[in-house]
mmCIF file of C-alpha atoms in Angstrom:
data_model
loop_
_atom_site.group_PDB
_atom_site.id
_atom_site.type_symbol
_atom_site.label_atom_id
_atom_site.label_comp_id
_atom_site.label_asym_id
_atom_site.label_seq_id
_atom_site.Cartn_x
_atom_site.Cartn_y
_atom_site.Cartn_z
ATOM 1 C CA UNK A 1 0.000 0.000 0.000
ATOM 2 C CA UNK A 2 1.170 3.528 -0.670
ATOM 3 C CA UNK A 3 0.670 6.592 1.450
ATOM 4 C CA UNK A 4 -2.459 8.697 1.096
ATOM 5 C CA UNK A 5 -2.669 12.463 1.038
ATOM 6 C CA UNK A 6 -4.540 13.822 4.040
ATOM 7 C CA UNK A 7 -6.460 17.067 3.773
ATOM 8 C CA UNK A 8 -8.988 19.072 5.722
ATOM 9 C CA UNK A 9 -11.686 17.072 3.932
ATOM 10 C CA UNK A 10 -10.503 13.574 4.852
ATOM 11 C CA UNK A 11 -8.312 13.882 7.963
ATOM 12 C CA UNK A 12 -10.948 13.211 10.644
ATOM 13 C CA UNK A 13 -12.765 10.480 8.736
ATOM 14 C CA UNK A 14 -9.488 8.719 7.975
ATOM 15 C CA UNK A 15 -8.611 8.680 11.694
ATOM 16 C CA UNK A 16 -12.091 7.540 12.750
ATOM 17 C CA UNK A 17 -12.705 4.959 10.006
ATOM 18 C CA UNK A 18 -9.427 3.016 10.224
ATOM 19 C CA UNK A 19 -8.001 0.798 12.947
ATOM 20 C CA UNK A 20 -4.460 2.237 12.866
ATOM 21 C CA UNK A 21 -3.358 5.419 11.115
ATOM 22 C CA UNK A 22 0.134 6.905 11.001
ATOM 23 C CA UNK A 23 0.313 10.557 9.971
ATOM 24 C CA UNK A 24 3.451 12.252 8.695
ATOM 25 C CA UNK A 25 3.109 16.032 9.056
ATOM 26 C CA UNK A 26 5.596 17.515 6.589
ATOM 27 C CA UNK A 27 6.325 20.392 4.192
ATOM 28 C CA UNK A 28 8.020 20.391 0.777
ATOM 29 C CA UNK A 29 10.776 22.811 1.882
ATOM 30 C CA UNK A 30 11.738 20.728 4.947
ATOM 31 C CA UNK A 31 15.001 18.783 4.505
ATOM 32 C CA UNK A 32 14.403 16.301 7.354
ATOM 33 C CA UNK A 33 10.874 15.757 5.989
ATOM 34 C CA UNK A 34 12.313 14.805 2.593
ATOM 35 C CA UNK A 35 14.763 12.416 4.312
ATOM 36 C CA UNK A 36 11.950 10.772 6.306
ATOM 37 C CA UNK A 37 9.625 10.502 3.296
ATOM 38 C CA UNK A 38 11.157 7.342 1.757
ATOM 39 C CA UNK A 39 11.289 5.661 5.177
ATOM 40 C CA UNK A 40 7.592 6.401 5.689
ATOM 41 C CA UNK A 41 6.777 5.149 2.157
ATOM 42 C CA UNK A 42 8.657 1.903 2.855
ATOM 43 C CA UNK A 43 6.705 1.439 6.081
ATOM 44 C CA UNK A 44 3.467 1.866 4.110
ATOM 45 C CA UNK A 45 4.560 -0.880 1.722
ATOM 46 C CA UNK A 46 5.691 -3.162 4.561
ATOM 47 C CA UNK A 47 2.503 -2.607 6.607
ATOM 48 C CA UNK A 48 -0.478 -2.643 4.227
ATOM 49 C CA UNK A 49 -2.802 -3.187 7.205
ATOM 50 C CA UNK A 50 -1.986 0.314 8.502
ATOM 51 C CA UNK A 51 -3.051 3.546 6.833
ATOM 52 C CA UNK A 52 -0.058 5.799 6.243
ATOM 53 C CA UNK A 53 -1.155 9.374 5.580
ATOM 54 C CA UNK A 54 0.904 12.429 4.721
ATOM 55 C CA UNK A 55 -0.340 15.899 5.568
ATOM 56 C CA UNK A 56 1.370 18.880 3.902
ATOM 57 C CA UNK A 57 1.410 21.482 6.681
ATOM 58 C CA UNK A 58 1.784 24.313 4.162
ATOM 59 C CA UNK A 59 -1.292 23.308 2.177
ATOM 60 C CA UNK A 60 -3.349 22.213 5.203
ATOM 61 C CA UNK A 61 -2.504 24.860 7.797
ATOM 62 C CA UNK A 62 -5.848 24.598 9.629
ATOM 63 C CA UNK A 63 -5.450 20.870 10.268
ATOM 64 C CA UNK A 64 -1.796 21.293 11.262
ATOM 65 C CA UNK A 65 -2.738 24.036 13.729
ATOM 66 C CA UNK A 66 -5.619 21.990 15.158
ATOM 67 C CA UNK A 67 -3.209 19.077 15.640
ATOM 68 C CA UNK A 68 -0.793 21.342 17.511
ATOM 69 C CA UNK A 69 2.051 20.921 15.039
ATOM 70 C CA UNK A 70 4.915 23.242 15.991
ATOM 71 C CA UNK A 71 7.792 21.513 14.203
ATOM 72 C CA UNK A 72 8.139 19.160 11.288
ATOM 73 C CA UNK A 73 8.387 16.407 10.532
ATOM 74 C CA UNK A 74 6.013 15.200 13.210
ATOM 75 C CA UNK A 75 4.722 11.644 13.327
ATOM 76 C CA UNK A 76 1.416 10.843 14.989
ATOM 77 C CA UNK A 77 -0.109 7.407 15.400
ATOM 78 C CA UNK A 78 -3.799 6.848 16.022
ATOM 79 C CA UNK A 79 -5.373 3.574 17.029
ATOM 80 C CA UNK A 80 -9.143 3.227 17.119
ATOM 81 C CA UNK A 81 -9.359 7.012 16.779
ATOM 82 C CA UNK A 82 -7.139 7.678 19.814
ATOM 83 C CA UNK A 83 -3.805 9.481 19.553
ATOM 84 C CA UNK A 84 -1.287 7.004 20.975
ATOM 85 C CA UNK A 85 2.022 8.419 19.682
ATOM 86 C CA UNK A 86 3.210 11.934 18.880
ATOM 87 C CA UNK A 87 6.834 12.818 18.183
ATOM 88 C CA UNK A 88 8.569 15.573 16.252
ATOM 89 C CA UNK A 89 11.705 14.795 14.284
ATOM 90 C CA UNK A 90 12.631 12.400 11.524
ATOM 91 C CA UNK A 91 12.825 8.783 12.635
ATOM 92 C CA UNK A 92 15.224 6.169 11.353
ATOM 93 C CA UNK A 93 13.674 3.073 9.764
ATOM 94 C CA UNK A 94 14.306 0.911 12.837
ATOM 95 C CA UNK A 95 12.667 3.463 15.130
ATOM 96 C CA UNK A 96 9.614 3.689 12.857
ATOM 97 C CA UNK A 97 9.370 -0.108 12.842
ATOM 98 C CA UNK A 98 9.409 -0.058 16.656
ATOM 99 C CA UNK A 99 6.631 2.554 16.713
ATOM 100 C CA UNK A 100 4.516 0.462 14.337
ATOM 101 C CA UNK A 101 4.992 -2.690 16.422
ATOM 102 C CA UNK A 102 4.263 -0.859 19.668
ATOM 103 C CA UNK A 103 1.052 0.624 18.283
ATOM 104 C CA UNK A 104 -0.051 -2.768 16.950
ATOM 105 C CA UNK A 105 0.582 -4.386 20.343
ATOM 106 C CA UNK A 106 -1.116 -1.759 22.516
ATOM 107 C CA UNK A 107 -3.695 -2.935 25.037
ATOM 108 C CA UNK A 108 -6.473 -0.569 24.043
ATOM 109 C CA UNK A 109 -8.611 -1.501 27.057
ATOM 110 C CA UNK A 110 -5.756 -0.255 29.214
ATOM 111 C CA UNK A 111 -5.391 2.893 27.126
ATOM 112 C CA UNK A 112 -9.119 3.650 27.443
ATOM 113 C CA UNK A 113 -8.988 2.969 31.189
ATOM 114 C CA UNK A 114 -6.063 5.391 31.551
ATOM 115 C CA UNK A 115 -7.940 8.060 29.582
ATOM 116 C CA UNK A 116 -11.052 7.563 31.725
ATOM 117 C CA UNK A 117 -8.983 7.817 34.913
ATOM 118 C CA UNK A 118 -7.356 11.045 33.702
ATOM 119 C CA UNK A 119 -10.739 12.492 32.746
ATOM 120 C CA UNK A 120 -12.175 11.564 36.152
ATOM 121 C CA UNK A 121 -9.200 13.120 37.916
ATOM 122 C CA UNK A 122 -9.542 16.326 35.895
ATOM 123 C CA UNK A 123 -13.278 16.477 36.585
ATOM 124 C CA UNK A 124 -12.780 16.030 40.328
ATOM 125 C CA UNK A 125 -10.114 18.769 40.406
ATOM 126 C CA UNK A 126 -12.453 21.308 38.806
#
């Protein structure tokens, strides 16, 4: 599978409608982004069960701002619509492979329980 272009029109539905989504926030002028691009493309080919999306932060400034992107490249991983990984900086191939495996192996019941506990704590503090 190849990467897909993410835009304002398809970003949210892509995250919600797919089990695992990796998003590469990049820009054409960014040297590290261009270095990471082939690594991300290779991951898409090696992991056809995972959606690999690229979002051009220059073309899609509203989405980039809403996602809190302050430096590029930034990689985000979503599983079942939940952000489970967020890191700025170009990753080496081995590091990206580790991210993919970690996301695949997450205990989502535990993740949801942690989110619920944090929400309860925040609610009780207010």
